[in-house]
Structure formats: C-alpha cells, structure tokens
Amino acid sequence: MTILTCLLTTICIQAQINDFNTEKFEITEDGVMVLSMDNAPDGSELALSTHRGKLLFLDPESFQLTREFDMSGFTNGARISYSPDGKYLIMKKIRLSDWNTNKDNKQRIIVVDALTGNKVVDHDAVYDLALSPDGDTYAILDKGHLKIRSLSQGKTLTQVQDERLQSSITFGPEGELIYASRGFEKSDLKKDPRFKKNRKGRKAFSKFQQTVVGYDVNTGEERFISPDNMDEIYDMRCSRRGDCILIYAKQDTRVNVVSTTNFILQMALSDGMLLREQFNSKLPDPDYKENLEQDII
C-alpha cells in the first residue's frame, strides 16, 4: 500500500509567515505513485495524477476513491490543474529533464471532462494552454502565435502574432484579457536609459528577461504590459483571489541539470508591479497550488 504524504507548503501570501502542516492519507491501490494533485474550486473533490496514467478522484473528507480514468499519452505522467469552473482538468507533460538552455519545448496538453474522463481538447505540440473562467473558450500558445478558440467547436475566434511571445499564458479573472509572457528584442531596449551605452547588457537582457502582456480576447488588441521584467517565465496562472498572477520564473530553464533557485512571484493585476511577497524553490519543476481559502500557496 502506497502512502501519499500531501505536504502543503503554507507560506502565507499576504504575511510572510512559515506554518508547515502535513496531512497524510492512503491510496489503497498497490503500486500507485502520485505525481500531481489539485482540489476542485468548490472543494468537492481531489484529483490525482499517477505515473501509470490514471486519474483518481477522492472525497476530500474521507479520502475514499470516487472514480478513476485511464489516461494515456504521457510517458512520465501528467501535471494536472482544474479549470476555473471546475468542469475540466488540464493535463500537461511533466518535465523530468530538459537540457535546452532558455528555450521553450513543445509539449502535449489535453483537456479532460472531470466527470466523464472524455478528452475535450488534445494538442500534441504547443507551448501552453489555458481555459477561460466560463469554460467556453481556451487559448493555445505556439512560438509567436497566440490563438483563442471555441471549446465546443474548436473554431479560432481571435489570434495574435508576435515573435516575442514565449512560454506561458493565462486568462484574467473575468476572462476579458489573456496574459502572455513576452521577451524583449534588442530594438525594444534602445530607448531604455539603462542600455543606452551598454550594448552587451542590452543583448543579455533581451535573451534572458521577459515581461507579461495582456490582450483583449475579442480583438487581440494589447491592453496591458507590466513595467517589471522577470527571469525566464516557465509557468504562470491567475490567482484564485483574482488580484494577481502567480509567475514561476527560472534563472535557468534547464530541468534537473543545474541547481538554481527559482521563484514563484506575484504580479499585481492593478498595475503590473511585482509584489514583495515571493517564494523560492530549489525543486526543478515545482507543482504549486493555492488552498481553497486563497491565503496560502
């Protein structure tokens, strides 16, 4: 019998206080190795992804298994997260190793109906995928190409082309904007006083730093840009509180190759500024989630 230890790293978002709590529960199926988990937005169930490709759903009070589905297509299992409305699960490839320095890798991402286990969307080679808060549309990011599509029809509704777009996307809390990580071109920095006489610094900055931009989901018009810059953005998601975006930034995008301290940042949606409270992790590819009360991560 495999024992799953669920360690909730309770580093307060609004007050930097460490308060570590550990809750243990048993998975009664022999040989099960849990790789990722998430709780439904309404707290009604827990979803777990295993190395054998199974999706398990547990009652959050009794931890009894309520249903399971066999999902294939992920060699090393999948990282899972609920859609904002709780109807779907997004499954993304877990990167056990990645030797590419500061370069995105395409991955398989699928969307599964959380009730039936049926695949709703299956993309084999994209950088990222995000579901809208109302569950009607989804966005996919390929190199320099952002598309917003109808979930039911698969029809492309809006698209943005910009070669600087990289890595990650997430919808805003109201679903009116889609946020994306974007790199810098050297030409973007010519007017920046920091690099006026520093061409080498301009080149390094454009190669290793990114920012976050927001586009209107209906028109594709740019309506938001953060004044801050960050290390390579590996992942980002809108917080459940809806006032900030959680950003996982890496000093080195290689996974399990070098030991570097990576950061989970908070960017305020009101002005695009990074908040003081941020959390570091030496894990190569951390699976970070918020609790239901939206006050710990």
Short mmCIF file of C-alpha atoms in Angstrom, two decimals:
data_model
loop_
_atom_site.label_atom_id
_atom_site.label_comp_id
_atom_site.label_asym_id
_atom_site.label_seq_id
_atom_site.Cartn_x
_atom_site.Cartn_y
_atom_site.Cartn_z
CA MET A 1 0.00 0.00 0.00
CA THR A 2 1.43 3.29 -1.02
CA ILE A 3 1.30 6.16 1.43
CA LEU A 4 0.85 9.56 -0.12
CA THR A 5 2.11 12.41 2.00
CA CYS A 6 0.49 15.63 1.00
CA LEU A 7 2.76 18.41 2.19
CA LEU A 8 1.04 21.76 1.99
CA THR A 9 3.73 24.40 1.95
CA THR A 10 1.89 27.09 3.81
CA ILE A 11 3.91 30.19 3.20
CA CYS A 12 1.39 32.95 3.67
CA ILE A 13 0.82 35.10 0.62
CA GLN A 14 -0.11 38.25 2.50
CA ALA A 15 2.12 37.80 5.53
CA GLN A 16 5.49 36.13 5.26
CA ILE A 17 4.96 33.53 7.98
CA ASN A 18 6.06 29.89 7.87
CA ASP A 19 3.45 27.47 9.19
CA PHE A 20 4.09 23.93 7.97
CA ASN A 21 1.24 21.44 8.25
CA THR A 22 1.32 17.88 6.97
CA GLU A 23 -1.69 15.70 6.30
CA LYS A 24 -1.33 12.05 5.33
CA PHE A 25 -3.80 9.77 3.63
CA GLU A 26 -3.59 6.37 1.97
CA ILE A 27 -4.06 5.36 -1.63
CA THR A 28 -5.40 1.84 -1.36
CA GLU A 29 -4.28 0.65 -4.78
CA ASP A 30 -0.91 -1.15 -4.81
CA GLY A 31 1.95 0.42 -6.75
CA VAL A 32 0.34 3.81 -7.26
CA MET A 33 2.75 6.74 -7.39
CA VAL A 34 1.02 10.10 -7.28
CA LEU A 35 2.74 12.77 -9.35
CA SER A 36 0.35 15.72 -9.17
CA MET A 37 -2.86 16.76 -7.46
CA ASP A 38 -5.35 19.59 -7.32
CA ASN A 39 -8.53 20.38 -5.41
CA ALA A 40 -11.75 21.35 -7.18
CA PRO A 41 -12.51 25.09 -6.95
CA ASP A 42 -15.59 24.37 -4.82
CA GLY A 43 -13.70 21.95 -2.57
CA SER A 44 -15.90 19.00 -3.53
CA GLU A 45 -13.11 16.60 -4.53
CA LEU A 46 -9.41 15.97 -5.01
CA ALA A 47 -7.95 14.95 -8.36
CA LEU A 48 -4.69 12.99 -8.53
CA SER A 49 -2.49 12.04 -11.46
CA THR A 50 -0.38 8.86 -11.27
CA HIS A 51 2.69 7.55 -13.07
CA ARG A 52 0.60 4.81 -14.68
CA GLY A 53 -1.56 7.35 -16.46
CA LYS A 54 -4.54 7.07 -14.15
CA LEU A 55 -6.68 9.95 -12.95
CA LEU A 56 -8.02 9.34 -9.45
CA PHE A 57 -10.78 11.35 -7.77
CA LEU A 58 -11.12 11.32 -3.98
CA ASP A 59 -13.62 12.64 -1.48
CA PRO A 60 -11.76 15.41 0.42
CA GLU A 61 -13.21 14.40 3.79
CA SER A 62 -12.90 10.61 3.77
CA PHE A 63 -10.19 10.35 1.06
CA GLN A 64 -12.16 7.48 -0.45
CA LEU A 65 -11.87 6.85 -4.18
CA THR A 66 -14.99 8.02 -6.03
CA ARG A 67 -13.96 7.33 -9.65
CA GLU A 68 -10.93 6.80 -11.84
CA PHE A 69 -9.99 7.00 -15.51
CA ASP A 70 -7.14 5.51 -17.52
CA MET A 71 -5.37 8.24 -19.47
CA SER A 72 -2.52 7.51 -21.86
CA GLY A 73 -0.12 9.71 -23.77
CA PHE A 74 2.20 10.96 -21.02
CA THR A 75 5.41 8.95 -20.68
CA ASN A 76 6.24 10.27 -17.23
CA GLY A 77 2.72 11.13 -16.11
CA ALA A 78 0.96 14.48 -16.20
CA ARG A 79 0.72 17.60 -14.09
CA ILE A 80 -2.94 18.43 -13.53
CA SER A 81 -4.99 21.51 -12.65
CA TYR A 82 -8.71 22.23 -12.54
CA SER A 83 -10.29 24.75 -14.86
CA PRO A 84 -11.68 27.84 -13.06
CA ASP A 85 -15.24 26.48 -13.30
CA GLY A 86 -14.23 23.01 -12.09
CA LYS A 87 -15.66 21.20 -15.12
CA TYR A 88 -12.36 20.24 -16.71
CA LEU A 89 -8.85 19.11 -15.88
CA ILE A 90 -5.83 20.34 -17.81
CA MET A 91 -3.11 17.71 -18.12
CA LYS A 92 0.42 18.80 -19.02
CA LYS A 93 3.60 16.84 -19.54
CA ILE A 94 5.89 16.64 -16.51
CA ARG A 95 9.41 17.64 -17.47
CA LEU A 96 11.75 15.29 -15.63
CA SER A 97 14.72 16.65 -17.53
CA ASP A 98 15.31 19.43 -20.02
CA TRP A 99 18.74 20.26 -21.42
CA ASN A 100 17.64 23.24 -23.51
CA THR A 101 19.05 26.49 -22.19
CA ASN A 102 16.49 29.30 -22.22
CA LYS A 103 14.47 27.65 -24.94
CA ASP A 104 10.86 26.51 -24.86
CA ASN A 105 9.96 22.92 -25.55
CA LYS A 106 6.67 21.99 -27.12
CA GLN A 107 4.59 19.59 -25.07
CA ARG A 108 1.40 17.59 -25.15
CA ILE A 109 -1.52 19.20 -23.32
CA ILE A 110 -5.02 17.76 -23.11
CA VAL A 111 -8.28 18.91 -21.53
CA VAL A 112 -10.42 16.24 -19.89
CA ASP A 113 -14.03 16.35 -18.74
CA ALA A 114 -13.64 15.88 -14.98
CA LEU A 115 -16.94 13.99 -14.69
CA THR A 116 -16.69 11.56 -17.60
CA GLY A 117 -12.96 11.40 -18.33
CA ASN A 118 -13.57 12.17 -22.01
CA LYS A 119 -10.94 14.18 -23.87
CA VAL A 120 -12.28 17.56 -24.93
CA VAL A 121 -9.08 19.04 -26.39
CA ASP A 122 -5.82 17.34 -27.34
CA HIS A 123 -2.79 19.30 -28.60
CA ASP A 124 0.42 17.37 -29.12
CA ALA A 125 2.91 20.19 -29.72
CA VAL A 126 2.18 23.56 -28.10
CA TYR A 127 3.95 25.70 -25.52
CA ASP A 128 0.95 26.27 -23.26
CA LEU A 129 -2.84 26.06 -22.98
CA ALA A 130 -5.29 27.94 -20.75
CA LEU A 131 -9.05 27.71 -20.17
CA SER A 132 -11.28 30.75 -19.76
CA PRO A 133 -13.14 31.27 -16.44
CA ASP A 134 -16.53 30.49 -18.04
CA GLY A 135 -15.22 27.36 -19.76
CA ASP A 136 -16.43 28.47 -23.20
CA THR A 137 -13.06 29.22 -24.78
CA TYR A 138 -9.45 28.20 -24.48
CA ALA A 139 -6.14 29.64 -25.63
CA ILE A 140 -3.05 27.94 -27.01
CA LEU A 141 0.42 29.40 -27.42
CA ASP A 142 2.88 28.33 -30.07
CA LYS A 143 6.09 30.17 -30.87
CA GLY A 144 4.99 33.73 -31.56
CA HIS A 145 1.39 32.70 -32.18
CA LEU A 146 -1.47 33.01 -29.67
CA LYS A 147 -4.89 31.63 -30.60
CA ILE A 148 -8.20 31.80 -28.73
CA ARG A 149 -10.65 29.08 -29.72
CA SER A 150 -14.18 27.92 -29.00
CA LEU A 151 -14.04 24.90 -26.70
CA SER A 152 -17.15 23.29 -28.17
CA GLN A 153 -16.39 23.91 -31.86
CA GLY A 154 -12.61 24.28 -31.97
CA LYS A 155 -13.01 27.35 -34.16
CA THR A 156 -10.36 30.08 -33.85
CA LEU A 157 -12.02 33.27 -32.60
CA THR A 158 -9.04 35.59 -32.10
CA GLN A 159 -5.34 35.36 -32.76
CA VAL A 160 -2.22 37.39 -32.06
CA GLN A 161 1.09 37.06 -33.85
CA ASP A 162 4.23 38.38 -32.18
CA GLU A 163 7.58 36.58 -32.36
CA ARG A 164 8.40 37.81 -28.86
CA LEU A 165 5.61 35.71 -27.28
CA GLN A 166 7.05 32.83 -25.26
CA SER A 167 6.39 30.11 -22.73
CA SER A 168 3.16 30.75 -20.83
CA ILE A 169 -0.39 32.12 -20.92
CA THR A 170 -3.30 32.56 -18.51
CA PHE A 171 -6.73 34.19 -18.62
CA GLY A 172 -7.54 37.09 -16.33
CA PRO A 173 -10.13 36.66 -13.54
CA GLU A 174 -13.01 37.99 -15.66
CA GLY A 175 -11.91 36.31 -18.88
CA GLU A 176 -11.67 39.63 -20.73
CA LEU A 177 -7.89 39.56 -21.11
CA ILE A 178 -5.44 36.80 -21.96
CA TYR A 179 -1.99 37.31 -20.43
CA ALA A 180 1.20 36.01 -22.05
CA SER A 181 4.90 36.07 -21.31
CA ARG A 182 6.86 38.07 -23.84
CA GLY A 183 10.56 38.51 -24.43
CA PHE A 184 12.44 41.64 -25.41
CA GLU A 185 14.03 42.49 -28.73
CA LYS A 186 17.26 44.46 -28.66
CA SER A 187 15.46 47.18 -30.60
CA ASP A 188 12.92 47.43 -27.74
CA LEU A 189 15.71 48.49 -25.40
CA LYS A 190 17.41 51.17 -27.48
CA LYS A 191 15.49 53.95 -25.74
CA ASP A 192 15.98 52.44 -22.28
CA PRO A 193 18.50 54.67 -20.45
CA ARG A 194 19.99 51.61 -18.73
CA PHE A 195 21.27 50.30 -22.05
CA LYS A 196 21.92 53.48 -24.00
CA LYS A 197 25.68 52.88 -23.93
CA ASN A 198 25.62 49.23 -22.92
CA ARG A 199 25.12 47.07 -25.98
CA LYS A 200 26.34 43.88 -24.29
CA GLY A 201 23.89 44.41 -21.45
CA ARG A 202 21.12 45.03 -23.96
CA LYS A 203 21.87 41.71 -25.67
CA ALA A 204 21.92 39.72 -22.41
CA PHE A 205 18.75 41.39 -21.15
CA SER A 206 16.85 40.60 -24.36
CA LYS A 207 17.97 36.97 -24.15
CA PHE A 208 17.24 36.17 -20.51
CA GLN A 209 14.46 38.54 -19.38
CA GLN A 210 10.72 38.60 -20.06
CA THR A 211 7.65 40.59 -19.10
CA VAL A 212 3.88 39.99 -19.10
CA VAL A 213 1.44 41.47 -21.60
CA GLY A 214 -2.36 41.28 -21.79
CA TYR A 215 -4.53 41.10 -24.91
CA ASP A 216 -8.25 41.68 -25.40
CA VAL A 217 -9.76 38.23 -26.01
CA ASN A 218 -12.23 39.60 -28.57
CA THR A 219 -10.00 41.86 -30.63
CA GLY A 220 -6.44 40.73 -29.89
CA GLU A 221 -5.51 44.31 -29.05
CA GLU A 222 -2.73 44.80 -26.50
CA ARG A 223 -4.24 46.39 -23.38
CA PHE A 224 -1.74 45.65 -20.63
CA ILE A 225 2.00 45.47 -20.14
CA SER A 226 3.88 45.01 -16.90
CA PRO A 227 6.58 47.61 -16.22
CA ASP A 228 8.64 44.91 -14.48
CA ASN A 229 10.96 42.34 -16.00
CA MET A 230 11.50 38.80 -14.76
CA ASP A 231 13.72 35.78 -15.34
CA GLU A 232 12.54 33.29 -17.95
CA ILE A 233 8.84 32.65 -17.21
CA TYR A 234 8.28 28.89 -17.07
CA ASP A 235 4.67 28.94 -15.94
CA MET A 236 2.01 31.40 -14.82
CA ARG A 237 -1.60 31.30 -13.67
CA CYS A 238 -4.18 33.75 -12.40
CA SER A 239 -4.63 33.51 -8.64
CA ARG A 240 -7.96 32.32 -7.30
CA ARG A 241 -8.29 35.63 -5.48
CA GLY A 242 -8.22 37.31 -8.88
CA ASP A 243 -5.96 40.19 -7.88
CA CYS A 244 -2.63 38.88 -9.12
CA ILE A 245 -0.90 36.43 -11.42
CA LEU A 246 1.37 33.78 -9.94
CA ILE A 247 4.52 33.51 -12.02
CA TYR A 248 7.09 30.73 -11.84
CA ALA A 249 10.35 32.28 -13.08
CA LYS A 250 13.58 30.36 -13.60
CA GLN A 251 17.12 31.67 -13.75
CA ASP A 252 17.97 28.68 -15.93
CA THR A 253 15.31 26.83 -17.92
CA ARG A 254 17.15 23.51 -17.86
CA VAL A 255 15.45 20.96 -15.59
CA ASN A 256 17.42 18.56 -13.36
CA VAL A 257 20.64 19.74 -14.99
CA VAL A 258 21.75 22.63 -12.81
CA SER A 259 20.84 23.58 -9.26
CA THR A 260 19.45 27.10 -9.21
CA THR A 261 16.99 28.89 -7.00
CA ASN A 262 13.74 29.56 -8.82
CA PHE A 263 10.99 31.93 -7.79
CA ILE A 264 7.21 32.00 -7.64
CA LEU A 265 6.34 35.67 -7.99
CA GLN A 266 3.14 37.63 -7.56
CA MET A 267 2.33 40.31 -10.14
CA ALA A 268 -0.48 42.70 -9.24
CA LEU A 269 -3.10 43.00 -11.97
CA SER A 270 -3.88 46.57 -10.93
CA ASP A 271 -0.55 48.00 -12.09
CA GLY A 272 1.60 45.07 -13.27
CA MET A 273 4.13 45.53 -10.47
CA LEU A 274 5.71 42.58 -8.68
CA LEU A 275 4.69 42.30 -5.02
CA ARG A 276 7.22 41.99 -2.21
CA GLU A 277 5.95 38.57 -1.16
CA GLN A 278 7.58 35.90 -3.31
CA PHE A 279 8.65 32.33 -2.68
CA ASN A 280 11.75 30.48 -3.75
CA SER A 281 12.11 26.81 -4.58
CA LYS A 282 15.05 24.60 -5.47
CA LEU A 283 12.74 22.00 -6.98
CA PRO A 284 13.40 21.62 -10.72
CA ASP A 285 9.72 21.82 -11.70
CA PRO A 286 7.53 22.56 -8.64
CA ASP A 287 3.81 21.81 -8.58
CA TYR A 288 2.39 24.81 -6.73
CA LYS A 289 -1.28 25.30 -5.84
CA GLU A 290 -3.44 27.62 -3.74
CA ASN A 291 -5.68 26.43 -0.94
CA LEU A 292 -9.44 26.98 -1.00
CA GLU A 293 -9.22 29.95 1.35
CA GLN A 294 -6.83 31.58 -1.15
CA ASP A 295 -4.41 32.71 1.53
CA ILE A 296 -1.61 30.16 1.22
CA ILE A 297 0.34 28.59 -1.61
#
